[in-house]
CSV table of C-alpha atoms and ligand atoms in Angstrom, one decimal:
chain,number,residue,atom,x,y,z
A,1,UNK,CA,11.3,-7.4,-8.5
A,2,UNK,CA,9.4,-7.1,-11.8
A,3,UNK,CA,10.9,-6.8,-15.3
A,4,UNK,CA,12.7,-3.5,-15.9
A,5,UNK,CA,12.9,-1.9,-19.4
A,6,UNK,CA,16.4,-1.0,-20.7
A,7,UNK,CA,15.1,0.4,-23.9
A,8,UNK,CA,11.9,0.0,-25.8
A,9,UNK,CA,11.2,-3.8,-26.0
A,10,UNK,CA,14.4,-4.8,-24.2
A,11,UNK,CA,13.8,-6.0,-20.6
A,12,UNK,CA,15.8,-7.1,-17.6
A,13,UNK,CA,13.9,-10.2,-16.4
A,14,UNK,CA,16.5,-11.4,-13.8
A,15,UNK,CA,16.5,-12.0,-10.0
A,16,UNK,CA,18.0,-10.2,-7.0
A,17,UNK,CA,19.8,-12.5,-4.5
A,18,UNK,CA,19.8,-10.1,-1.5
A,19,UNK,CA,20.8,-12.8,1.0
A,20,UNK,CA,23.8,-14.5,-0.5
A,21,UNK,CA,27.0,-13.8,1.5
A,22,UNK,CA,29.1,-16.7,0.2
A,23,UNK,CA,29.2,-17.0,-3.5
A,24,UNK,CA,31.3,-20.2,-4.0
A,25,UNK,CA,33.7,-18.9,-1.4
A,26,UNK,CA,33.6,-15.3,-2.5
A,27,UNK,CA,32.3,-12.9,0.2
A,28,UNK,CA,29.3,-11.0,-1.2
A,29,UNK,CA,28.3,-8.4,1.5
A,30,UNK,CA,26.0,-6.7,-1.0
A,31,UNK,CA,24.4,-9.9,-2.3
A,32,UNK,CA,24.3,-10.3,-6.1
A,33,UNK,CA,21.9,-10.4,-9.0
A,34,UNK,CA,21.5,-12.9,-11.8
A,35,UNK,CA,20.7,-10.8,-14.8
A,36,UNK,CA,19.0,-12.1,-18.0
A,37,UNK,CA,17.3,-10.2,-20.7
A,38,UNK,CA,14.2,-10.5,-22.9
A,39,UNK,CA,14.1,-8.8,-26.3
A,40,UNK,CA,10.8,-8.4,-28.2
A,41,UNK,CA,10.7,-8.3,-31.9
A,42,UNK,CA,8.9,-10.2,-34.7
A,43,UNK,CA,10.6,-13.2,-33.0
A,44,UNK,CA,11.3,-13.1,-29.2
A,45,UNK,CA,14.7,-13.7,-27.7
A,46,UNK,CA,15.8,-14.5,-24.2
A,47,UNK,CA,19.5,-13.9,-23.3
A,48,UNK,CA,20.8,-16.2,-20.5
A,49,UNK,CA,18.9,-17.7,-17.6
A,50,UNK,CA,19.5,-17.6,-13.8
A,51,UNK,CA,20.6,-19.8,-11.0
A,52,UNK,CA,18.2,-22.7,-10.3
A,53,UNK,CA,16.9,-21.4,-7.0
A,54,UNK,CA,15.6,-18.2,-8.8
A,55,UNK,CA,13.9,-20.0,-11.8
A,56,UNK,CA,10.4,-19.1,-10.5
A,57,UNK,CA,11.4,-15.4,-10.3
A,58,UNK,CA,12.7,-15.1,-13.8
A,59,UNK,CA,9.8,-17.1,-15.2
A,60,UNK,CA,7.4,-14.8,-13.4
A,61,UNK,CA,9.2,-11.8,-14.8
A,62,UNK,CA,9.1,-13.2,-18.3
A,63,UNK,CA,5.4,-13.9,-18.0
A,64,UNK,CA,4.9,-10.3,-16.9
A,65,UNK,CA,6.1,-9.2,-20.3
A,66,UNK,CA,5.2,-12.0,-22.7
A,67,UNK,CA,3.9,-15.6,-22.9
A,68,UNK,CA,7.2,-17.7,-22.7
A,69,UNK,CA,5.8,-20.1,-25.3
A,70,UNK,CA,6.4,-17.3,-27.8
A,71,UNK,CA,10.2,-17.3,-27.2
A,72,UNK,CA,11.9,-18.4,-30.4
A,73,UNK,CA,15.5,-17.9,-29.5
A,74,UNK,CA,17.6,-18.4,-26.3
A,75,UNK,CA,21.1,-17.1,-26.3
A,76,UNK,CA,23.5,-18.7,-23.8
A,77,UNK,CA,26.5,-16.5,-23.4
A,78,UNK,CA,28.0,-18.5,-20.5
A,79,UNK,CA,27.4,-21.9,-19.0
A,80,UNK,CA,28.4,-21.5,-15.3
A,81,UNK,CA,25.9,-22.8,-12.9
A,82,UNK,CA,24.6,-19.4,-11.8
A,83,UNK,CA,23.4,-18.7,-15.4
A,84,UNK,CA,22.2,-22.1,-16.9
A,85,UNK,CA,20.8,-24.2,-14.1
A,86,UNK,CA,17.3,-22.9,-14.7
A,87,UNK,CA,17.5,-23.5,-18.5
A,88,UNK,CA,15.4,-26.7,-18.4
A,89,UNK,CA,12.7,-24.9,-16.5
A,90,UNK,CA,12.6,-22.1,-19.1
A,91,UNK,CA,12.9,-24.4,-22.1
A,92,UNK,CA,9.9,-26.4,-20.8
A,93,UNK,CA,7.8,-23.3,-21.3
A,94,UNK,CA,9.4,-22.4,-24.6
A,95,UNK,CA,9.4,-25.7,-26.5
A,96,UNK,CA,9.9,-24.0,-29.9
A,97,UNK,CA,13.0,-22.1,-28.9
A,98,UNK,CA,16.4,-22.7,-30.5
A,99,UNK,CA,19.5,-22.3,-28.2
A,100,UNK,CA,22.4,-20.3,-29.6
A,101,UNK,CA,25.7,-21.1,-27.9
A,102,UNK,CA,29.4,-21.4,-28.6
A,103,UNK,CA,30.9,-24.8,-29.5
A,104,UNK,CA,32.6,-25.1,-26.1
A,105,UNK,CA,29.4,-23.9,-24.5
A,106,UNK,CA,27.5,-26.8,-26.1
A,107,UNK,CA,30.1,-29.3,-25.0
A,108,UNK,CA,29.8,-28.1,-21.5
A,109,UNK,CA,26.0,-27.8,-21.5
A,110,UNK,CA,25.9,-31.6,-22.4
A,111,UNK,CA,27.2,-32.2,-18.9
A,112,UNK,CA,24.3,-30.4,-17.4
A,113,UNK,CA,21.4,-31.5,-19.6
A,114,UNK,CA,20.2,-34.0,-22.2
A,115,UNK,CA,20.5,-31.8,-25.3
A,116,UNK,CA,18.7,-34.3,-27.5
A,117,UNK,CA,15.4,-32.7,-26.6
A,118,UNK,CA,16.3,-29.2,-27.6
A,119,UNK,CA,17.2,-27.4,-30.9
A,120,UNK,CA,20.8,-26.1,-30.6
A,121,UNK,CA,22.7,-23.9,-33.0
A,122,UNK,CA,26.4,-23.5,-32.4
A,123,UNK,CA,27.6,-20.0,-33.2
A,124,UNK,CA,31.1,-18.4,-33.5
A,125,UNK,CA,32.4,-14.8,-33.6
A,126,UNK,CA,30.8,-12.8,-36.4
A,127,UNK,CA,27.7,-14.9,-36.7
A,128,UNK,CA,24.4,-13.1,-36.5
A,129,UNK,CA,20.8,-13.8,-35.6
A,130,UNK,CA,18.0,-11.7,-37.2
A,131,UNK,CA,14.7,-11.6,-35.4
A,132,UNK,CA,12.8,-9.3,-37.7
A,133,UNK,CA,13.8,-5.7,-37.2
A,134,UNK,CA,16.7,-6.5,-34.8
A,135,UNK,CA,20.1,-8.2,-35.4
A,136,UNK,CA,22.2,-9.9,-32.7
A,137,UNK,CA,25.9,-10.5,-33.3
A,138,UNK,CA,28.0,-13.0,-31.4
A,139,UNK,CA,31.6,-12.4,-30.2
A,140,UNK,CA,33.4,-15.4,-28.6
A,141,UNK,CA,35.4,-14.4,-25.5
A,142,UNK,CA,37.1,-17.7,-24.5
A,143,UNK,CA,38.7,-17.6,-21.0
A,144,UNK,CA,36.8,-14.4,-20.2
A,145,UNK,CA,36.3,-16.0,-17.9
A,146,UNK,CA,35.4,-19.6,-19.0
A,147,UNK,CA,36.3,-21.4,-22.3
A,148,UNK,CA,32.7,-21.2,-23.5
A,149,UNK,CA,32.2,-17.5,-22.8
A,150,UNK,CA,30.8,-15.1,-25.4
A,151,UNK,CA,29.2,-11.7,-25.6
A,152,UNK,CA,26.3,-10.6,-27.8
A,153,UNK,CA,25.7,-7.2,-29.4
A,154,UNK,CA,22.3,-6.0,-30.3
A,155,UNK,CA,22.8,-3.6,-33.2
A,156,UNK,CA,19.7,-1.6,-33.4
A,157,UNK,CA,19.6,-0.8,-29.6
A,158,UNK,CA,23.4,-0.6,-29.2
A,159,UNK,CA,23.4,-2.9,-26.3
A,160,UNK,CA,26.3,-5.2,-25.4
A,161,UNK,CA,25.3,-8.2,-23.3
A,162,UNK,CA,28.5,-9.2,-21.6
A,163,UNK,CA,27.7,-12.2,-19.3
A,164,UNK,CA,30.1,-12.0,-16.3
A,165,UNK,CA,32.4,-9.3,-17.7
A,166,UNK,CA,31.8,-5.8,-16.3
A,167,UNK,CA,29.6,-7.3,-13.6
A,168,UNK,CA,29.7,-6.7,-9.9
A,169,UNK,CA,28.2,-8.6,-6.9
A,170,UNK,CA,25.5,-6.1,-6.0
A,171,UNK,CA,21.8,-6.7,-5.3
A,172,UNK,CA,20.0,-3.3,-5.6
A,173,UNK,CA,16.6,-2.1,-6.6
A,174,UNK,CA,18.2,0.4,-8.8
A,175,UNK,CA,19.1,-1.7,-11.8
A,176,UNK,CA,21.3,1.0,-13.5
A,177,UNK,CA,24.6,2.7,-12.7
A,178,UNK,CA,23.1,6.2,-12.3
A,179,UNK,CA,20.4,4.8,-9.9
A,180,UNK,CA,22.9,3.0,-7.8
A,181,UNK,CA,25.3,6.0,-7.6
A,182,UNK,CA,22.4,8.3,-6.6
A,183,UNK,CA,21.5,5.9,-3.7
A,184,UNK,CA,25.1,5.1,-2.6
A,185,UNK,CA,28.1,6.6,-4.4
A,186,UNK,CA,30.4,6.3,-7.4
A,187,UNK,CA,33.2,5.1,-5.0
A,188,UNK,CA,31.1,2.2,-3.7
A,189,UNK,CA,30.4,1.1,-7.2
A,190,UNK,CA,34.0,1.4,-8.2
A,191,UNK,CA,35.0,-0.6,-5.2
A,192,UNK,CA,32.5,-3.4,-6.2
A,193,UNK,CA,34.0,-3.4,-9.7
A,194,UNK,CA,37.6,-3.8,-8.4
A,195,UNK,CA,36.5,-6.5,-6.0
A,196,UNK,CA,34.8,-8.5,-8.8
A,197,UNK,CA,37.8,-8.0,-11.1
A,198,UNK,CA,40.4,-9.0,-8.5
A,199,UNK,CA,38.6,-12.2,-7.5
A,200,UNK,CA,37.3,-13.3,-10.9
A,201,UNK,CA,39.1,-11.6,-13.8
A,202,UNK,CA,42.6,-11.0,-12.5
A,203,UNK,CA,44.1,-13.9,-14.4
A,204,UNK,CA,42.7,-12.8,-17.8
A,205,UNK,CA,44.1,-9.2,-18.2
A,206,UNK,CA,45.6,-9.9,-21.6
A,207,UNK,CA,42.4,-11.4,-23.0
A,208,UNK,CA,40.5,-8.4,-21.6
A,209,UNK,CA,42.7,-6.0,-23.5
A,210,UNK,CA,42.5,-8.1,-26.7
A,211,UNK,CA,38.7,-8.4,-26.6
A,212,UNK,CA,38.1,-4.7,-25.8
A,213,UNK,CA,40.4,-3.8,-28.7
A,214,UNK,CA,38.4,-6.2,-30.9
A,215,UNK,CA,35.1,-4.6,-29.8
A,216,UNK,CA,36.4,-1.1,-30.4
A,217,UNK,CA,37.8,-2.2,-33.9
A,218,UNK,CA,34.4,-3.6,-34.8
A,219,UNK,CA,33.0,0.0,-34.6
A,220,UNK,CA,30.1,-1.0,-32.4
A,221,UNK,CA,28.5,2.0,-30.8
A,222,UNK,CA,27.5,1.1,-27.3
A,223,UNK,CA,24.7,2.8,-25.3
A,224,UNK,CA,24.4,0.1,-22.7
A,225,UNK,CA,26.6,-2.6,-21.3
A,226,UNK,CA,24.4,-5.3,-19.8
A,227,UNK,CA,26.3,-7.8,-17.6
A,228,UNK,CA,24.9,-10.9,-15.9
A,229,UNK,CA,25.5,-9.6,-12.4
A,230,UNK,CA,24.9,-6.3,-10.6
A,231,UNK,CA,24.0,-3.0,-12.1
A,232,UNK,CA,23.6,-2.2,-15.9
A,233,UNK,CA,25.8,0.5,-17.3
A,234,UNK,CA,23.9,3.2,-19.2
A,235,UNK,CA,25.1,6.5,-17.8
A,236,UNK,CA,28.7,6.1,-19.0
A,237,UNK,CA,29.3,2.7,-20.4
A,238,UNK,CA,32.7,3.7,-21.7
A,239,UNK,CA,33.9,4.3,-18.2
A,240,UNK,CA,33.7,0.6,-17.2
A,241,UNK,CA,35.8,-0.3,-20.3
A,242,UNK,CA,38.4,2.3,-19.2
A,243,UNK,CA,38.4,0.8,-15.7
A,244,UNK,CA,38.9,-2.7,-17.0
A,245,UNK,CA,41.8,-1.5,-19.2
A,246,UNK,CA,43.4,0.2,-16.3
A,247,UNK,CA,43.1,-2.9,-14.1
A,248,UNK,CA,44.3,-5.2,-16.9
A,249,UNK,CA,47.3,-2.8,-17.4
A,250,UNK,CA,48.2,-3.3,-13.7
A,251,UNK,CA,46.9,0.0,-12.2
A,252,UNK,CA,47.4,0.1,-8.4
A,253,UNK,CA,47.5,2.6,-5.6
A,254,UNK,CA,50.9,3.7,-4.3
A,255,UNK,CA,50.3,1.8,-1.0
A,256,UNK,CA,51.2,-1.4,0.8
A,257,UNK,CA,48.8,-4.1,2.0
A,258,UNK,CA,50.2,-5.9,5.1
A,259,UNK,CA,48.4,-9.2,5.0
A,260,UNK,CA,49.1,-11.5,8.0
A,261,UNK,CA,48.1,-14.0,10.6
A,262,UNK,CA,49.4,-14.7,14.0
A,263,UNK,CA,49.6,-17.5,16.5
A,264,UNK,CA,50.7,-16.0,19.9
A,265,UNK,CA,50.7,-12.3,18.7
A,266,UNK,CA,54.5,-12.2,18.0
A,267,UNK,CA,54.0,-11.8,14.2
A,268,UNK,CA,51.2,-9.3,15.1
A,269,UNK,CA,53.6,-7.3,17.3
A,270,UNK,CA,55.8,-6.7,14.2
A,271,UNK,CA,53.0,-4.9,12.4
A,272,UNK,CA,53.1,-1.6,14.3
A,273,UNK,CA,56.8,-0.8,13.7
A,274,UNK,CA,56.6,-2.1,10.1
A,275,UNK,CA,53.6,0.1,9.3
A,276,UNK,CA,55.3,3.1,11.0
A,277,UNK,CA,58.3,2.5,8.7
A,278,UNK,CA,56.0,2.3,5.6
A,279,UNK,CA,54.4,5.6,6.7
A,280,UNK,CA,57.8,7.2,7.3
A,281,UNK,CA,58.6,6.5,3.6
A,282,UNK,CA,55.4,8.5,2.7
A,283,UNK,CA,53.4,5.4,1.5
A,284,UNK,CA,49.9,4.5,2.6
A,285,UNK,CA,49.3,1.2,4.3
A,286,UNK,CA,46.4,-1.1,5.0
A,287,UNK,CA,46.6,-4.0,7.5
A,288,UNK,CA,44.5,-7.2,6.9
A,289,UNK,CA,44.4,-10.0,9.4
A,290,UNK,CA,43.5,-13.2,7.5
A,291,UNK,CA,41.4,-15.0,10.1
A,292,UNK,CA,39.4,-11.8,10.7
A,293,UNK,CA,38.9,-11.1,7.0
A,294,UNK,CA,37.1,-13.0,4.2
A,295,UNK,CA,39.6,-14.3,1.6
A,296,UNK,CA,38.0,-12.4,-1.3
A,297,UNK,CA,38.4,-9.1,0.6
A,298,UNK,CA,42.0,-9.8,1.3
A,299,UNK,CA,42.5,-10.6,-2.4
A,300,UNK,CA,40.9,-7.2,-3.3
A,301,UNK,CA,43.2,-5.4,-0.9
A,302,UNK,CA,46.3,-7.1,-2.3
A,303,UNK,CA,45.2,-6.1,-5.8
A,304,UNK,CA,44.5,-2.4,-4.9
A,305,UNK,CA,48.0,-1.8,-3.5
A,306,UNK,CA,51.3,-1.7,-5.5
A,307,UNK,CA,53.1,-3.6,-2.7
A,308,UNK,CA,52.2,-6.3,-0.3
A,309,UNK,CA,54.0,-7.7,2.8
A,310,UNK,CA,52.8,-11.2,3.9
A,311,UNK,CA,53.3,-12.0,7.5
A,312,UNK,CA,53.2,-15.5,9.0
A,313,UNK,CA,54.4,-17.3,12.1
A,314,UNK,CA,56.3,-20.6,11.5
A,315,UNK,CA,54.3,-23.6,12.7
A,316,UNK,CA,56.0,-27.0,12.6
A,317,UNK,CA,58.6,-25.5,10.3
A,318,UNK,CA,56.1,-24.3,7.7
A,319,UNK,CA,53.7,-21.5,6.9
A,320,UNK,CA,50.8,-20.9,9.2
A,321,UNK,CA,47.7,-22.6,7.6
A,322,UNK,CA,45.6,-19.5,7.0
A,323,UNK,CA,48.4,-17.8,5.2
A,324,UNK,CA,49.3,-20.8,3.1
A,325,UNK,CA,45.6,-21.1,2.1
A,326,UNK,CA,45.5,-17.4,1.2
A,327,UNK,CA,48.7,-17.8,-1.0
A,328,UNK,CA,47.3,-20.8,-2.8
A,329,UNK,CA,44.2,-18.8,-3.6
A,330,UNK,CA,46.3,-15.8,-4.7
A,331,UNK,CA,48.5,-18.1,-7.0
A,332,UNK,CA,45.4,-19.3,-8.8
A,333,UNK,CA,44.6,-15.6,-9.7
A,334,UNK,CA,48.1,-15.2,-11.3
A,335,UNK,CA,48.8,-11.7,-10.0
A,336,UNK,CA,51.2,-9.4,-11.8
A,337,UNK,CA,52.9,-6.0,-11.4
A,338,UNK,CA,53.0,-6.1,-7.6
A,339,UNK,CA,56.1,-6.0,-5.4
A,340,UNK,CA,56.0,-8.4,-2.4
A,341,UNK,CA,58.0,-9.3,0.7
A,342,UNK,CA,57.5,-11.5,3.8
A,343,UNK,CA,58.0,-11.4,7.5
A,344,UNK,CA,57.1,-13.4,10.6
A,345,UNK,CA,58.1,-14.8,14.0
A,346,UNK,CA,59.5,-18.3,14.8
A,347,UNK,CA,60.4,-20.3,17.9
A,348,UNK,CA,62.5,-23.4,17.3
A,349,UNK,CA,63.5,-23.0,13.6
A,350,UNK,CA,62.4,-20.7,10.8
A,351,UNK,CA,60.5,-21.9,7.7
A,352,UNK,CA,57.5,-19.8,6.9
A,353,UNK,CA,59.3,-16.8,5.4
A,354,UNK,CA,61.4,-19.0,3.1
A,355,UNK,CA,58.2,-20.9,2.0
A,356,UNK,CA,56.5,-17.7,1.3
A,357,UNK,CA,59.3,-16.5,-0.9
A,358,UNK,CA,59.2,-19.9,-2.7
A,359,UNK,CA,55.5,-19.2,-3.3
A,360,UNK,CA,56.3,-15.7,-4.7
A,361,UNK,CA,58.7,-17.3,-7.1
A,362,UNK,CA,56.1,-19.8,-8.3
A,363,UNK,CA,53.7,-16.9,-8.9
A,364,UNK,CA,56.4,-15.0,-10.8
A,365,UNK,CA,56.0,-12.0,-8.5
A,366,UNK,CA,58.8,-9.4,-8.0
A,367,UNK,CA,60.0,-9.8,-4.5
A,368,UNK,CA,62.3,-7.8,-2.1
A,369,UNK,CA,64.6,-10.3,-0.5
A,370,UNK,CA,65.3,-11.6,2.1
A,371,UNK,CA,62.3,-10.9,4.3
A,372,UNK,CA,62.4,-10.6,8.1
A,373,UNK,CA,62.2,-13.2,10.8
A,374,UNK,CA,62.1,-12.5,14.6
A,375,UNK,CA,62.8,-15.1,17.2
A,376,UNK,CA,59.9,-15.7,19.6
A,377,UNK,CA,58.8,-12.1,20.5
A,378,UNK,CA,60.1,-8.8,19.0
A,379,UNK,CA,62.5,-7.1,21.4
A,380,UNK,CA,63.0,-3.3,21.3
A,381,UNK,CA,65.9,-3.8,19.0
A,382,UNK,CA,63.8,-6.0,16.8
A,383,UNK,CA,61.1,-3.3,16.6
A,384,UNK,CA,63.7,-0.9,15.2
A,385,UNK,CA,64.7,-3.5,12.6
A,386,UNK,CA,61.0,-4.0,11.8
A,387,UNK,CA,60.7,-0.2,11.3
A,388,UNK,CA,63.6,-0.1,8.9
A,389,UNK,CA,62.3,-3.2,7.1
A,390,UNK,CA,58.9,-1.4,6.5
A,391,UNK,CA,60.6,1.8,5.4
A,392,UNK,CA,63.1,0.1,3.1
A,393,UNK,CA,60.2,-2.0,1.5
A,394,UNK,CA,58.1,1.1,1.0
A,395,UNK,CA,60.9,3.0,-0.7
A,396,UNK,CA,61.3,0.1,-3.1
A,397,UNK,CA,57.6,0.2,-3.7
A,398,UNK,CA,57.8,3.8,-4.7
A,399,UNK,CA,60.6,3.0,-7.2
A,400,UNK,CA,58.6,0.1,-8.6
A,401,UNK,CA,55.4,2.1,-8.8
A,402,UNK,CA,57.1,4.8,-10.9
A,403,UNK,CA,57.7,2.2,-13.7
A,404,UNK,CA,54.0,2.1,-14.4
B,501,LIG,FE1,28.4,-15.6,-13.1
B,501,LIG,FE2,31.0,-17.3,-14.5
B,501,LIG,O1,29.3,-17.1,-13.7
């Protein structure tokens, strides 16, 4: 796809990755895009590059607008592989360019490339770059989501280039929010934002709130938010800030995600009465079987619901492997403001439910004790107990939800 103009003399020159379905373990059913931007002025600036495999595409897009040899400045907002691994290909065509990068970014970039051959300028929050009639201003955003991360504001055009923040894994010919919404829907876009936030930004809620406050305090007017993945926000850029603040403040649906796996369908047989109990309490429920669902989707569903019940059979006195793997993944994302519980079947001796509660404790999650275990296969009596377990848990979720 050719370059797309955001505003006069400001172009998207990135690449669409329609085919990717596994983005370092993250399920991407809509593919993704690697966005980078070219700004024409007396001196020409490139903001970010793309994943190595797409170097030819961004170079072609740049050449479609300008001779790359005329690029004087290359701003690197983030050094993860999907944004810098074509930097040497671009720099080979722009030998006079200076790279602008945070201090931690430079230290990371040294692990990718020999920097001796390039001019590098380390920048910090508040530093500016004037290219003639336009001025860029840098704002460091460490741990949003890597230590090196920063965003760049283009004053005259009121564009905030945000690297991964405010992105979504979407490949679409419509490069802007209004175009995507017209082709699909606002709900599909919102779901993509929540998916991306849950799987990438969940641990960094406090930093998100701080940085949004800092940007608002700076008084920057923002017409366009231009992330490094997915669609560009021009219709209502304030809305994505609001969505992020809501998510960082722990916004969730009054519902329960039942996330489980099963060995001989005994734990699975507990699901129907448990979900009936949840519904009896007037709470919505969604059931996710782990070996039938990509981990990133199970993470998103956990994050969307105020409560989660984790179900696992006991295997060799410990948690079933797919459930243990999921919980490890979840722990790394440091979830907060969710109420959890656990259930499962066992044969010779329990173990899984206790281990899951230990994991909840490590995560610092609020849990409803003591969980529910069923010997071998649920009997009719056990099904009644499962129903009450689901109902009691959902009632506690309602109380918990009302605190937010
Ligand atoms: Fe899209 Fe943190 O890389």
